[in-house]
Amino acid sequence: MTEQHRPDEGRILVVGSVNVDLVLGVPRHPEPGETLAGTGSRRSPGGKGANQACAAALLGGDVRFAGRTGAGPDADLALALLRDAEVDLTATKEVPAEETGLAVVTVDEAGENSIVIIAGANGSWSAQDVKSLRAAVKASDLVVSQGEIPAAAVDQLALLCAETGTRFLLNLAPVIEVGAGTLATADPLVVNESEGRLALTALTGTDAPDAPDAPDAPDDDAATVRGLRDAGVPSVVMTRGARGAILATDAEFAEVSSPKVHAVDTTGAGDAFVGALAVGLARGESAADACRRAVRVGAFAVTRHGAQPSYPSRQDELPQ
Ligand code: ADP
């Protein structure tokens, strides 16, 4: 890490999933028991942790990624773009007894996808493994994690952040059963609309403000964000697709609109957003400034295909 350190950047540690994505084109989704001819296949790097680390590094962040892969060529493919982006992989380990995580993504002609994820080595993270990252956590300005590794590992990471006074960005995607103490450490908690509602229900035990007949009502998103704050989350960022994001901190409550773009593939847009947010926060920018750039980075990502290959680098012009 030392030789790669970028002095103007805060240090970011991402602890999370890394996968190979196997993307299959289909004319329509198969029925149970049906065999269907697909239209093509592509294998590419994925996993929310790896995507976010890649997005942050391409934007100039000083990023270390702690992930778990199996051995062999899948691991090489899964980590290839992180290597290209000069992400520090010294905390990433091979678990020879496990396979590299795999996401099988089926996309129909209308662009609707269905996804099956095999956690593989991502599921092998233990609380003990996380404890071994104490020095790396302490050396970081921001720690980032998501819901694609076991909840016990995320809980331990939150605890380490609290003990070392390191800022913790938790992207609870998907929503897993982390402890209330972990949510009380998340600064910010980043969720999309549906994750926000699930997280609020999990935290308070009551139904989130949205009624099923009004799933997109903007007021419901705002109420969900306020509800999460009231339940003890220090700061909340909710991403809302083409509508941008909502930010709520002690100091402010703001709606940040996204630039209007022609979206061709929204895969990994949320991860591009989180990577950009992390870079801004690690640099010491205000959450509002970091969110304003993150929505533009998310909007850039949806104008290109794939996840990591769709992310902008510092030289790219972001949509306004
Ligand atoms: P997730 O994929 O995690 O559900 P979102 O769909 O909320 O995440 O997208 C994350 C960010 O990407 C948004 O906040 C926005 O900035 C950008 N984004 C996503 N979809 C679009 C779109 N159709 N047009 C413009 N920006 C988009």
Short mmCIF file of C-alpha atoms in Angstrom, two decimals, residues 64-284:
data_model
loop_
_atom_site.label_atom_id
_atom_site.label_comp_id
_atom_site.label_asym_id
_atom_site.label_seq_id
_atom_site.Cartn_x
_atom_site.Cartn_y
_atom_site.Cartn_z
CA ARG A 64 -7.27 -1.36 -0.83
CA PHE A 65 -9.63 -4.30 -1.43
CA ALA A 66 -10.05 -7.19 1.01
CA GLY A 67 -11.87 -10.01 -0.76
CA ARG A 68 -11.90 -13.80 -0.91
CA THR A 69 -11.60 -15.86 -4.10
CA GLY A 70 -11.09 -19.50 -4.99
CA ALA A 71 -7.92 -20.55 -6.83
CA GLY A 72 -7.44 -20.63 -10.60
CA PRO A 73 -8.57 -18.74 -13.68
CA ASP A 74 -11.92 -17.52 -12.26
CA ALA A 75 -10.02 -15.65 -9.55
CA ASP A 76 -7.78 -14.06 -12.19
CA LEU A 77 -10.79 -12.91 -14.22
CA ALA A 78 -12.62 -11.65 -11.12
CA LEU A 79 -9.64 -9.48 -10.08
CA ALA A 80 -8.40 -8.42 -13.55
CA LEU A 81 -9.92 -4.93 -13.67
CA LEU A 82 -8.99 -4.23 -10.04
CA ARG A 83 -5.37 -4.95 -11.01
CA ASP A 84 -5.69 -2.64 -14.02
CA ALA A 85 -7.09 0.10 -11.77
CA GLU A 86 -4.11 -0.33 -9.38
CA VAL A 87 -6.22 -1.41 -6.43
CA ASP A 88 -4.06 -2.73 -3.58
CA LEU A 89 -4.88 -6.45 -3.34
CA THR A 90 -2.52 -7.39 -0.51
CA ALA A 91 -5.50 -8.03 1.81
CA THR A 92 -7.29 -10.21 -0.79
CA LYS A 93 -6.85 -13.93 -0.20
CA GLU A 94 -7.37 -17.20 -2.04
CA VAL A 95 -9.42 -19.80 -0.20
CA PRO A 96 -8.41 -22.94 -2.13
CA ALA A 97 -11.24 -25.06 -0.71
CA GLU A 98 -13.86 -22.67 -2.16
CA GLU A 99 -14.89 -21.59 -5.64
CA THR A 100 -14.70 -17.94 -6.69
CA GLY A 101 -18.15 -16.36 -6.24
CA LEU A 102 -20.40 -16.67 -9.29
CA ALA A 103 -23.39 -14.63 -10.43
CA VAL A 104 -25.42 -16.13 -13.27
CA VAL A 105 -27.36 -13.28 -14.87
CA THR A 106 -30.05 -14.02 -17.46
CA VAL A 107 -31.11 -11.01 -19.51
CA ASP A 108 -34.15 -11.16 -21.82
CA GLU A 109 -34.78 -9.04 -24.90
CA ALA A 110 -36.61 -6.40 -22.88
CA GLY A 111 -33.52 -6.00 -20.66
CA GLU A 112 -35.23 -7.66 -17.65
CA ASN A 113 -32.76 -9.75 -15.72
CA SER A 114 -32.88 -12.54 -13.16
CA ILE A 115 -29.82 -13.40 -11.11
CA VAL A 116 -28.62 -16.44 -9.17
CA ILE A 117 -25.62 -15.86 -6.91
CA ILE A 118 -23.34 -18.57 -5.56
CA ALA A 119 -21.41 -16.92 -2.72
CA GLY A 120 -18.48 -19.38 -2.89
CA ALA A 121 -15.42 -17.89 -1.20
CA ASN A 122 -17.36 -14.70 -0.34
CA GLY A 123 -19.39 -16.78 2.12
CA SER A 124 -16.26 -17.96 3.92
CA TRP A 125 -15.57 -14.61 5.65
CA SER A 126 -15.60 -15.09 9.42
CA ALA A 127 -15.51 -12.55 12.23
CA GLN A 128 -11.98 -13.82 12.93
CA ASP A 129 -10.88 -13.03 9.35
CA VAL A 130 -12.16 -9.48 9.82
CA LYS A 131 -10.29 -9.12 13.11
CA SER A 132 -7.06 -9.71 11.19
CA LEU A 133 -7.79 -6.48 9.25
CA ARG A 134 -7.49 -4.27 12.35
CA ALA A 135 -4.25 -2.59 11.21
CA ALA A 136 -5.68 -1.98 7.72
CA VAL A 137 -8.87 -0.51 9.21
CA LYS A 138 -6.85 1.73 11.49
CA ALA A 139 -4.70 2.95 8.59
CA SER A 140 -7.79 3.91 6.56
CA ASP A 141 -9.81 7.10 6.39
CA LEU A 142 -12.92 5.25 5.24
CA VAL A 143 -14.01 1.61 5.36
CA VAL A 144 -16.68 0.39 2.91
CA SER A 145 -18.71 -2.82 2.97
CA GLN A 146 -21.90 -4.36 1.58
CA GLY A 147 -24.36 -7.21 2.17
CA GLU A 148 -22.70 -9.85 -0.02
CA ILE A 149 -20.50 -11.22 2.78
CA PRO A 150 -21.83 -12.83 6.01
CA ALA A 151 -23.53 -10.51 8.52
CA ALA A 152 -21.17 -11.65 11.30
CA ALA A 153 -18.23 -10.33 9.25
CA VAL A 154 -19.93 -6.98 8.61
CA ASP A 155 -20.82 -6.68 12.31
CA GLN A 156 -17.19 -7.31 13.27
CA LEU A 157 -16.02 -4.73 10.72
CA ALA A 158 -18.40 -2.12 12.16
CA LEU A 159 -17.06 -2.88 15.62
CA LEU A 160 -13.44 -2.44 14.44
CA CYS A 161 -14.38 0.88 12.84
CA ALA A 162 -16.01 2.06 16.08
CA GLU A 163 -12.99 0.96 18.13
CA THR A 164 -10.45 2.62 15.83
CA GLY A 165 -12.53 5.73 15.12
CA THR A 166 -12.62 4.98 11.38
CA ARG A 167 -15.56 6.18 9.30
CA PHE A 168 -17.75 3.31 8.04
CA LEU A 169 -19.82 3.43 4.85
CA LEU A 170 -22.28 0.52 4.78
CA ASN A 171 -24.08 -0.24 1.53
CA LEU A 172 -26.72 -2.67 2.82
CA ALA A 173 -27.20 -4.38 -0.54
CA PRO A 174 -28.69 -6.87 -0.28
CA VAL A 175 -30.29 -6.33 3.13
CA ILE A 176 -28.82 -8.88 5.55
CA GLU A 177 -29.41 -9.26 9.28
CA VAL A 178 -26.67 -7.08 10.68
CA GLY A 179 -26.88 -5.99 14.32
CA ALA A 180 -28.51 -2.72 15.36
CA GLY A 181 -25.06 -1.58 16.54
CA THR A 182 -23.75 -1.93 12.99
CA LEU A 183 -26.49 0.32 11.61
CA ALA A 184 -25.76 2.80 14.39
CA THR A 185 -22.15 2.93 13.11
CA ALA A 186 -23.01 3.40 9.42
CA ASP A 187 -22.04 6.94 8.39
CA PRO A 188 -23.51 6.81 5.85
CA LEU A 189 -25.84 3.87 5.35
CA VAL A 190 -26.40 3.66 1.57
CA VAL A 191 -29.52 1.90 0.31
CA ASN A 192 -31.79 2.00 -2.72
CA GLU A 193 -35.56 2.49 -2.30
CA SER A 194 -36.50 -1.13 -1.61
CA GLU A 195 -33.45 -1.82 0.55
CA GLY A 196 -34.28 1.29 2.57
CA ARG A 197 -37.77 0.03 3.33
CA LEU A 198 -36.50 -3.44 4.27
CA ALA A 199 -33.80 -1.96 6.50
CA LEU A 200 -36.33 0.27 8.25
CA THR A 201 -38.67 -2.65 8.85
CA ALA A 202 -35.77 -4.71 10.20
CA LEU A 203 -34.65 -1.89 12.51
CA THR A 204 -38.01 -0.83 13.89
CA GLY A 205 -40.07 -4.00 13.52
CA THR A 206 -42.83 -1.92 11.93
CA ASP A 207 -43.88 -1.53 8.32
CA ALA A 208 -41.99 1.10 6.35
CA PRO A 209 -44.02 4.13 5.23
CA ASP A 210 -44.69 2.94 1.70
CA ALA A 211 -47.97 1.26 0.98
CA PRO A 212 -47.66 -1.48 -1.68
CA ASP A 213 -50.08 0.47 -3.90
CA ALA A 214 -47.80 3.52 -3.93
CA PRO A 215 -44.29 2.08 -4.22
CA ASP A 216 -42.74 5.04 -6.01
CA ALA A 217 -44.29 7.93 -4.15
CA PRO A 218 -41.37 10.29 -3.47
CA ASP A 219 -42.71 11.25 -0.03
CA ASP A 220 -42.44 7.63 1.02
CA ASP A 221 -38.74 7.61 0.21
CA ALA A 222 -38.22 10.75 2.26
CA ALA A 223 -40.20 9.26 5.14
CA THR A 224 -38.14 6.06 4.95
CA VAL A 225 -34.91 8.05 5.11
CA ARG A 226 -36.19 10.09 8.07
CA GLY A 227 -37.35 6.87 9.73
CA LEU A 228 -33.88 5.33 9.41
CA ARG A 229 -32.32 8.43 10.96
CA ASP A 230 -34.86 8.43 13.77
CA ALA A 231 -34.01 4.77 14.41
CA GLY A 232 -30.41 5.79 15.11
CA VAL A 233 -28.53 5.63 11.78
CA PRO A 234 -26.02 8.54 11.82
CA SER A 235 -26.46 9.45 8.13
CA VAL A 236 -28.41 7.98 5.25
CA VAL A 237 -28.06 8.11 1.47
CA MET A 238 -30.89 6.60 -0.59
CA THR A 239 -30.27 6.09 -4.31
CA ARG A 240 -33.35 6.36 -6.51
CA GLY A 241 -32.34 5.39 -10.04
CA ALA A 242 -33.06 8.16 -12.57
CA ARG A 243 -34.38 10.33 -9.74
CA GLY A 244 -30.95 10.60 -8.13
CA ALA A 245 -30.53 10.36 -4.36
CA ILE A 246 -31.66 11.62 -0.97
CA LEU A 247 -29.08 12.58 1.64
CA ALA A 248 -29.87 12.98 5.32
CA THR A 249 -27.30 13.96 7.95
CA ASP A 250 -27.44 15.88 11.24
CA ALA A 251 -26.82 19.03 9.21
CA GLU A 252 -29.11 18.61 6.22
CA PHE A 253 -31.82 16.80 4.31
CA ALA A 254 -31.33 17.14 0.57
CA GLU A 255 -32.66 15.68 -2.65
CA VAL A 256 -29.87 15.39 -5.23
CA SER A 257 -31.16 14.99 -8.76
CA SER A 258 -29.39 12.84 -11.34
CA PRO A 259 -28.45 14.15 -14.79
CA LYS A 260 -30.81 13.03 -17.56
CA VAL A 261 -29.07 10.43 -19.74
CA HIS A 262 -30.00 7.70 -22.20
CA ALA A 263 -29.69 4.58 -20.04
CA VAL A 264 -28.60 1.40 -21.85
CA ASP A 265 -27.63 -0.85 -18.89
CA THR A 266 -28.12 -0.09 -15.20
CA THR A 267 -26.00 -3.04 -13.99
CA GLY A 268 -23.62 -1.88 -11.27
CA ALA A 269 -24.85 1.74 -11.26
CA GLY A 270 -25.40 1.62 -7.51
CA ASP A 271 -21.82 0.40 -7.07
CA ALA A 272 -20.46 3.22 -9.25
CA PHE A 273 -22.40 5.64 -7.01
CA VAL A 274 -20.95 4.11 -3.82
CA GLY A 275 -17.39 4.10 -5.19
CA ALA A 276 -17.66 7.79 -6.09
CA LEU A 277 -19.26 8.67 -2.75
CA ALA A 278 -16.42 6.87 -0.97
CA VAL A 279 -13.75 8.82 -2.87
CA GLY A 280 -15.39 12.13 -1.97
CA LEU A 281 -15.84 11.27 1.71
CA ALA A 282 -12.29 9.89 2.03
CA ARG A 283 -10.99 13.17 0.57
CA GLY A 284 -12.84 15.06 3.27
#
